Amino acid sequence: MTEAAEQVTEPDIDLTGANAILDKYVDMHGALMPALQEIQEFYGYIPESTVHLTAERLNVYTSQIYGVLTFYAQFHLQPRGKYIVRVCMGTACHVKGAGRIADTIKDRLGVGHAETTDDLKFTAEYVACIGACGMAPVIMVNDGTYGSLTVQKVDEVIEKYQAME
Amino acid sequence: MVTLTIDGKQVTVARTATIYDAAKEAGINIPVLCYAKKLLPYGACRVCLVEVEQMKGRLIPSCTTPVTDGMVVTTDSEEIRKVRKTVLEFLLVNHVVECPVCDKGGECDLQDLTYEYEVVANRFQGEKFDLPTDEVNPLIERNMNRCVLCGKCVRVCDEIVGYGSYSFINRGFETKIATAFDRGLDCEFCGQCVSMCPVGAILPRPFKFKARPWQLKEVDTVCGYCGNGCTVTLGVKANKVETIRFNDKTGVNDGNLCIRGRFGYSYVNSTERLTTPLIRKDGQLVKAGWDEALAAVSKGFKAAGKNLGIITGARLTNEEFYLLKKVAATVGTTNLDHSGGECYKGVTEGLKQTLGVTASTATFPQVEKADAILAIRSDFYETHPVFGMVVNQAVKRNHAKLSIVADKRGKFGKLPDARSLVTKPGLELNVLNGIARVLLDEGLAVTDGVAGLDELKKALAGFAPEQVAAATGVTVDALQQTARELAAAKNSAILLAYGLPYTAYSKELATAAANIAILTGNAGREGSGLYLCGEKANSQGAIDLAVLPGNQGLGAQAMLAAAAAGQVRSLYIVNEDPLVSYPDQGKVEAALAGAEFVVVQDLFLTETAKQADVVLPAASFAEKDGTFTNAERRLQRLHPGITSPGSAKTDQAIFQALLVSLGDKVVYTGTEAIFDALKAGTPYAGIGYADIGLQGAVWGGDHLTVSKQLVPVGGGATVDAPFQLVTGSALYHSGTMSTHASGPNAVISAPYVEFGREDAAALQLVDGDMVQVKGSGCELQLQARVDNRLPQGVLFAPYHFASAGLNRLYKGEASVAVEISK
Ligand code: SF4
Ligand code: SF4
Ligand code: SF4
Ligand code: FES
Ligand code: FES
């Protein structure tokens, strides 16, 4: 395959970090998962160029890495926002109007499921029951949980995070 | 051996067999979808379920379950049929049923099973897949809405091709087969995945809407490109080769093909084929009849007599080579040669002196069982891709230790634990000498019955591992490990390819390789072999039949020189385009200008043909009857699938007609009669035409008897310049012929020069930039490609393309010093 086919339209990524991580894993069997996890930790997501680099350095097919990355929900191929807004779509929340909550977030932030705002501040994710059914409908922003939501309350939460760095 | 009962029949099979294998042996057909003979057991589709009395309570997948003694198996019952039907119903829930417009219709496993199990309605309902089709490349179309997730494409591309295009991505209902980042296919385009897919999810695009399978006439013949000698089964409709059919029953390639074999057939149908003879009149080549053309040719040849020079390519059949030799004899010339002369000459001389043979000493299937493999100079993927796949399997499945001595990193180098001994062009020889030295120093060498030991030891004085390491950049450790592995191996394989772009140091390299074969005990041992792999489909035939300069005759290069000097007065150039493919274009130009009468016989009006006085239109492999001998000495039969366009004739028919017009009285009744006539005094003497069956016939047997004469060789030298250019074969092409085929051209249609990443970065080059390559007093304009194969300072340009003019620069040396500017 030629370089042209591999070329990607993502911003220039400094691969020094990925190289340093991979240095630890070359010649190690079963190194793929931990290496990818560390790369994600470092960049906040898995940039495409690091996939090609990992393929080359660990001598694994790019396709195989892509298979792993799409199989596990923990990996992200797109940059993610600083604040991850998890909207619970579980049964209890659904009944109590999770749809409206999601719509509000989409309206205010312009992002639906698995989408990220252009300023990389927010990523929305629709998830299954997060175990706080008693407070349905529920959202989580990073580690904070917000329950018994109304449209107005959602706005307050959003404003709070928008005001933060 | 294990004995079991299947459907009441007793069967005895090998312990390693599965129930499916055993049933097959007993003539009982169990349906399968995800099983393929050449892939590792997988067991995903559950279509092959059977009942085993000893494992009551559940159904057992027959394709993965090994047989045990006394097993009682039932392959068909009410229960089994019900389960199979359910499996099919499940598959059909999401599968888009579009059989009327699907090219697989008529040979689709899903269609056939659905019919057999009468799945007329579906109890399950679900969303149909609605995925975009992949039509980015011109050769392979992927429609994942038809996929049954059998994983065969993923597995073949990994297990056999070693490319790894595909993977299962996502989870659950979303699971599908995709390339990295779910993009269009961009790979070697060998089409192995096409041949493995049981449904219409991966199809050959050139064949789209061309024919239903039952409308095709299938003709088994031998690929006309390289010396691998793969069986290709032509799918013919209305005298046109429409596709290449999957066939894993005939020949040596297990149904595996490379892009050239699978998609390179199209030149056969090209509208640019020559259809009538051409004669130069008033400076112009004009159409002429055969009578006129043959009369002109025989008159010209007779006038030249012993000053006629005959140069042929290595894609003629053995029978044609024989007739060509008769043409030479009848005219009275001994100036006869093939393939540029130099390229085979060195290697055969080297092997003759050492092993006493001029052919591979063992056969391909043995490589699969090798414990250690040494590949020299070429990554076989570029020259003999399907042999490359054999090596793949030896390494991946049987954990053979692979070492590669070359001037670049290739695909071989990515195989598990492969060792690349990369050095500058020309220094491969030093590395081989270093390995020989380690064998001697460490007392690993086999010396029984070996001659020339003392001389070799003396000659290797300057090749201590440390010295070689300093000179070549290959580490001492790599030299030692390679030597030790080769010495320890019970079965080893040493691979040496040759061809027009690899002429430098050929004799020395062959000798050094043979020395290693002798010292490691490879030479003459059952299960081991040295493989001499010729570039073209019948390179080995040309050597076996001595299409070589006769008594006081001139070789190809000497003929060209003599023609330029006016001593060779006439040239007969058959099946080769030396202006493009021979090293040193200027030399060929001078020869064509110097010869009074030039006859070119080819399929196309090649660059060389344009300079001819008479052009004779010849036939492709798909139109021929006869035999080729592949790189493992296997004679195989060609069968014509189509007739030639216009009045073009096979080379065999042309030579026959020419012989008649030259006054030769012998007329052969057919190809078999010619084969019988050519055998005397050749290695083919013991082979009857009828003995050449589906698997061909290997002359000399599986193991050739060899001599063990060590011959000292010195080291090579490399060019001392910031940049040096090497030439060679690109995976997608073979000689110049493939540049007339739309398949290979769809992937690579133009010449280029390849840079390693460091050089590209230093020169600030990216893919697609135009660069000037200056050297040997000329300047070429080439497109740049960037890849990660080449070490710093080494550039590569493939030699196939007429427009590149590469052979104005390359004159047969290991590499050429060049300057690069943007
Ligand atoms: S064409 Fe060959 S290399 Fe490409 S995906 Fe199919 S099997 Fe793999
Ligand atoms: S594309 Fe074909 S070969 Fe590949 S998994 Fe689907 S059905 Fe099987
Ligand atoms: S070009 Fe060679 S390797 Fe490829 S299919 Fe033809 S004979 Fe086989
Ligand atoms: S359903 Fe939303 S928290 Fe359980
Ligand atoms: S053929 Fe046996 S499970 Fe698919």
PDB file of N, CA and C in Angstrom, chain B residues 111-151:
ATOM      1  N   GLN B 111     -27.306 -19.328  -1.737  1.00  0.00           N
ATOM      2  CA  GLN B 111     -28.415 -19.596  -2.656  1.00  0.00           C
ATOM      3  C   GLN B 111     -28.662 -21.101  -2.775  1.00  0.00           C
ATOM      4  N   ASP B 112     -27.584 -21.830  -2.952  1.00  0.00           N
ATOM      5  CA  ASP B 112     -27.712 -23.276  -3.131  1.00  0.00           C
ATOM      6  C   ASP B 112     -28.297 -23.948  -1.894  1.00  0.00           C
ATOM      7  N   LEU B 113     -27.820 -23.523  -0.709  1.00  0.00           N
ATOM      8  CA  LEU B 113     -28.308 -24.148   0.522  1.00  0.00           C
ATOM      9  C   LEU B 113     -29.765 -23.770   0.788  1.00  0.00           C
ATOM     10  N   THR B 114     -30.090 -22.531   0.519  1.00  0.00           N
ATOM     11  CA  THR B 114     -31.464 -22.080   0.713  1.00  0.00           C
ATOM     12  C   THR B 114     -32.412 -22.906  -0.144  1.00  0.00           C
ATOM     13  N   TYR B 115     -31.949 -23.206  -1.342  1.00  0.00           N
ATOM     14  CA  TYR B 115     -32.720 -24.026  -2.270  1.00  0.00           C
ATOM     15  C   TYR B 115     -32.815 -25.454  -1.750  1.00  0.00           C
ATOM     16  N   GLU B 116     -31.671 -25.993  -1.358  1.00  0.00           N
ATOM     17  CA  GLU B 116     -31.639 -27.377  -0.905  1.00  0.00           C
ATOM     18  C   GLU B 116     -32.495 -27.593   0.345  1.00  0.00           C
ATOM     19  N   TYR B 117     -32.454 -26.616   1.255  1.00  0.00           N
ATOM     20  CA  TYR B 117     -33.204 -26.770   2.507  1.00  0.00           C
ATOM     21  C   TYR B 117     -34.581 -26.120   2.435  1.00  0.00           C
ATOM     22  N   GLU B 118     -34.945 -25.719   1.243  1.00  0.00           N
ATOM     23  CA  GLU B 118     -36.300 -25.216   0.987  1.00  0.00           C
ATOM     24  C   GLU B 118     -36.728 -24.124   1.963  1.00  0.00           C
ATOM     25  N   VAL B 119     -35.855 -23.146   2.110  1.00  0.00           N
ATOM     26  CA  VAL B 119     -36.197 -22.024   2.988  1.00  0.00           C
ATOM     27  C   VAL B 119     -37.070 -21.067   2.182  1.00  0.00           C
ATOM     28  N   VAL B 120     -38.356 -21.359   2.102  1.00  0.00           N
ATOM     29  CA  VAL B 120     -39.211 -20.539   1.245  1.00  0.00           C
ATOM     30  C   VAL B 120     -39.778 -19.328   1.987  1.00  0.00           C
ATOM     31  N   ALA B 121     -39.927 -19.474   3.295  1.00  0.00           N
ATOM     32  CA  ALA B 121     -40.416 -18.339   4.059  1.00  0.00           C
ATOM     33  C   ALA B 121     -39.520 -18.184   5.270  1.00  0.00           C
ATOM     34  N   ASN B 122     -39.565 -17.044   5.906  1.00  0.00           N
ATOM     35  CA  ASN B 122     -38.695 -16.830   7.052  1.00  0.00           C
ATOM     36  C   ASN B 122     -39.536 -16.530   8.288  1.00  0.00           C
ATOM     37  N   ARG B 123     -39.313 -17.333   9.335  1.00  0.00           N
ATOM     38  CA  ARG B 123     -40.072 -17.112  10.573  1.00  0.00           C
ATOM     39  C   ARG B 123     -39.595 -15.863  11.288  1.00  0.00           C
ATOM     40  N   PHE B 124     -38.364 -15.457  10.961  1.00  0.00           N
ATOM     41  CA  PHE B 124     -37.809 -14.296  11.645  1.00  0.00           C
ATOM     42  C   PHE B 124     -37.893 -13.072  10.738  1.00  0.00           C
ATOM     43  N   GLN B 125     -38.110 -11.955  11.349  1.00  0.00           N
ATOM     44  CA  GLN B 125     -38.150 -10.723  10.589  1.00  0.00           C
ATOM     45  C   GLN B 125     -37.117  -9.780  11.169  1.00  0.00           C
ATOM     46  N   GLY B 126     -36.502  -9.003  10.346  1.00  0.00           N
ATOM     47  CA  GLY B 126     -35.551  -8.039  10.881  1.00  0.00           C
ATOM     48  C   GLY B 126     -35.190  -7.028   9.817  1.00  0.00           C
ATOM     49  N   GLU B 127     -34.400  -6.080  10.291  1.00  0.00           N
ATOM     50  CA  GLU B 127     -33.967  -5.035   9.384  1.00  0.00           C
ATOM     51  C   GLU B 127     -32.991  -5.615   8.359  1.00  0.00           C
ATOM     52  N   LYS B 128     -33.129  -5.227   7.109  1.00  0.00           N
ATOM     53  CA  LYS B 128     -32.132  -5.637   6.113  1.00  0.00           C
ATOM     54  C   LYS B 128     -30.921  -4.710   6.244  1.00  0.00           C
ATOM     55  N   PHE B 129     -29.756  -5.254   5.973  1.00  0.00           N
ATOM     56  CA  PHE B 129     -28.563  -4.402   5.971  1.00  0.00           C
ATOM     57  C   PHE B 129     -28.726  -3.323   4.917  1.00  0.00           C
ATOM     58  N   ASP B 130     -28.202  -2.165   5.221  1.00  0.00           N
ATOM     59  CA  ASP B 130     -28.240  -1.112   4.222  1.00  0.00           C
ATOM     60  C   ASP B 130     -26.904  -0.385   4.247  1.00  0.00           C
ATOM     61  N   LEU B 131     -25.880  -1.097   3.847  1.00  0.00           N
ATOM     62  CA  LEU B 131     -24.528  -0.544   3.907  1.00  0.00           C
ATOM     63  C   LEU B 131     -24.096  -0.115   2.512  1.00  0.00           C
ATOM     64  N   PRO B 132     -23.299   0.919   2.441  1.00  0.00           N
ATOM     65  CA  PRO B 132     -22.828   1.342   1.113  1.00  0.00           C
ATOM     66  C   PRO B 132     -21.891   0.290   0.520  1.00  0.00           C
ATOM     67  N   THR B 133     -21.879   0.145  -0.785  1.00  0.00           N
ATOM     68  CA  THR B 133     -20.948  -0.805  -1.392  1.00  0.00           C
ATOM     69  C   THR B 133     -19.605  -0.118  -1.626  1.00  0.00           C
ATOM     70  N   ASP B 134     -18.564  -0.910  -1.652  1.00  0.00           N
ATOM     71  CA  ASP B 134     -17.212  -0.393  -1.880  1.00  0.00           C
ATOM     72  C   ASP B 134     -16.869  -0.561  -3.352  1.00  0.00           C
ATOM     73  N   GLU B 135     -16.895   0.548  -4.064  1.00  0.00           N
ATOM     74  CA  GLU B 135     -16.566   0.494  -5.493  1.00  0.00           C
ATOM     75  C   GLU B 135     -15.446   1.468  -5.790  1.00  0.00           C
ATOM     76  N   VAL B 136     -14.562   1.650  -4.800  1.00  0.00           N
ATOM     77  CA  VAL B 136     -13.512   2.645  -4.971  1.00  0.00           C
ATOM     78  C   VAL B 136     -12.456   2.166  -5.966  1.00  0.00           C
ATOM     79  N   ASN B 137     -12.123   0.900  -5.887  1.00  0.00           N
ATOM     80  CA  ASN B 137     -11.087   0.401  -6.786  1.00  0.00           C
ATOM     81  C   ASN B 137     -11.740  -0.286  -7.980  1.00  0.00           C
ATOM     82  N   PRO B 138     -11.017  -0.383  -9.084  1.00  0.00           N
ATOM     83  CA  PRO B 138     -11.631  -0.947 -10.291  1.00  0.00           C
ATOM     84  C   PRO B 138     -11.665  -2.477 -10.343  1.00  0.00           C
ATOM     85  N   LEU B 139     -11.090  -3.153  -9.363  1.00  0.00           N
ATOM     86  CA  LEU B 139     -10.970  -4.607  -9.495  1.00  0.00           C
ATOM     87  C   LEU B 139     -11.908  -5.409  -8.598  1.00  0.00           C
ATOM     88  N   ILE B 140     -12.111  -4.937  -7.386  1.00  0.00           N
ATOM     89  CA  ILE B 140     -12.879  -5.736  -6.438  1.00  0.00           C
ATOM     90  C   ILE B 140     -14.017  -4.901  -5.869  1.00  0.00           C
ATOM     91  N   GLU B 141     -15.225  -5.442  -5.978  1.00  0.00           N
ATOM     92  CA  GLU B 141     -16.381  -4.739  -5.431  1.00  0.00           C
ATOM     93  C   GLU B 141     -16.849  -5.456  -4.181  1.00  0.00           C
ATOM     94  N   ARG B 142     -17.125  -4.717  -3.132  1.00  0.00           N
ATOM     95  CA  ARG B 142     -17.590  -5.336  -1.905  1.00  0.00           C
ATOM     96  C   ARG B 142     -18.976  -4.821  -1.553  1.00  0.00           C
ATOM     97  N   ASN B 143     -19.862  -5.744  -1.333  1.00  0.00           N
ATOM     98  CA  ASN B 143     -21.229  -5.397  -0.965  1.00  0.00           C
ATOM     99  C   ASN B 143     -21.557  -6.154   0.317  1.00  0.00           C
ATOM    100  N   MET B 144     -21.368  -5.469   1.430  1.00  0.00           N
ATOM    101  CA  MET B 144     -21.463  -6.148   2.726  1.00  0.00           C
ATOM    102  C   MET B 144     -22.909  -6.468   3.121  1.00  0.00           C
ATOM    103  N   ASN B 145     -23.850  -5.999   2.326  1.00  0.00           N
ATOM    104  CA  ASN B 145     -25.241  -6.373   2.597  1.00  0.00           C
ATOM    105  C   ASN B 145     -25.474  -7.851   2.294  1.00  0.00           C
ATOM    106  N   ARG B 146     -24.559  -8.431   1.530  1.00  0.00           N
ATOM    107  CA  ARG B 146     -24.704  -9.837   1.170  1.00  0.00           C
ATOM    108  C   ARG B 146     -23.830 -10.743   2.032  1.00  0.00           C
ATOM    109  N   CYS B 147     -23.091 -10.152   2.946  1.00  0.00           N
ATOM    110  CA  CYS B 147     -22.096 -10.906   3.714  1.00  0.00           C
ATOM    111  C   CYS B 147     -22.759 -11.826   4.743  1.00  0.00           C
ATOM    112  N   VAL B 148     -22.228 -13.031   4.896  1.00  0.00           N
ATOM    113  CA  VAL B 148     -22.746 -13.947   5.913  1.00  0.00           C
ATOM    114  C   VAL B 148     -21.763 -14.102   7.086  1.00  0.00           C
ATOM    115  N   LEU B 149     -20.777 -13.211   7.129  1.00  0.00           N
ATOM    116  CA  LEU B 149     -19.816 -13.191   8.239  1.00  0.00           C
ATOM    117  C   LEU B 149     -19.104 -14.522   8.470  1.00  0.00           C
ATOM    118  N   CYS B 150     -18.788 -15.190   7.377  1.00  0.00           N
ATOM    119  CA  CYS B 150     -18.077 -16.459   7.513  1.00  0.00           C
ATOM    120  C   CYS B 150     -16.605 -16.247   7.842  1.00  0.00           C
ATOM    121  N   GLY B 151     -16.121 -15.013   7.609  1.00  0.00           N
ATOM    122  CA  GLY B 151     -14.743 -14.697   7.956  1.00  0.00           C
ATOM    123  C   GLY B 151     -13.686 -15.255   7.011  1.00  0.00           C
TER     124      GLY B 151
END
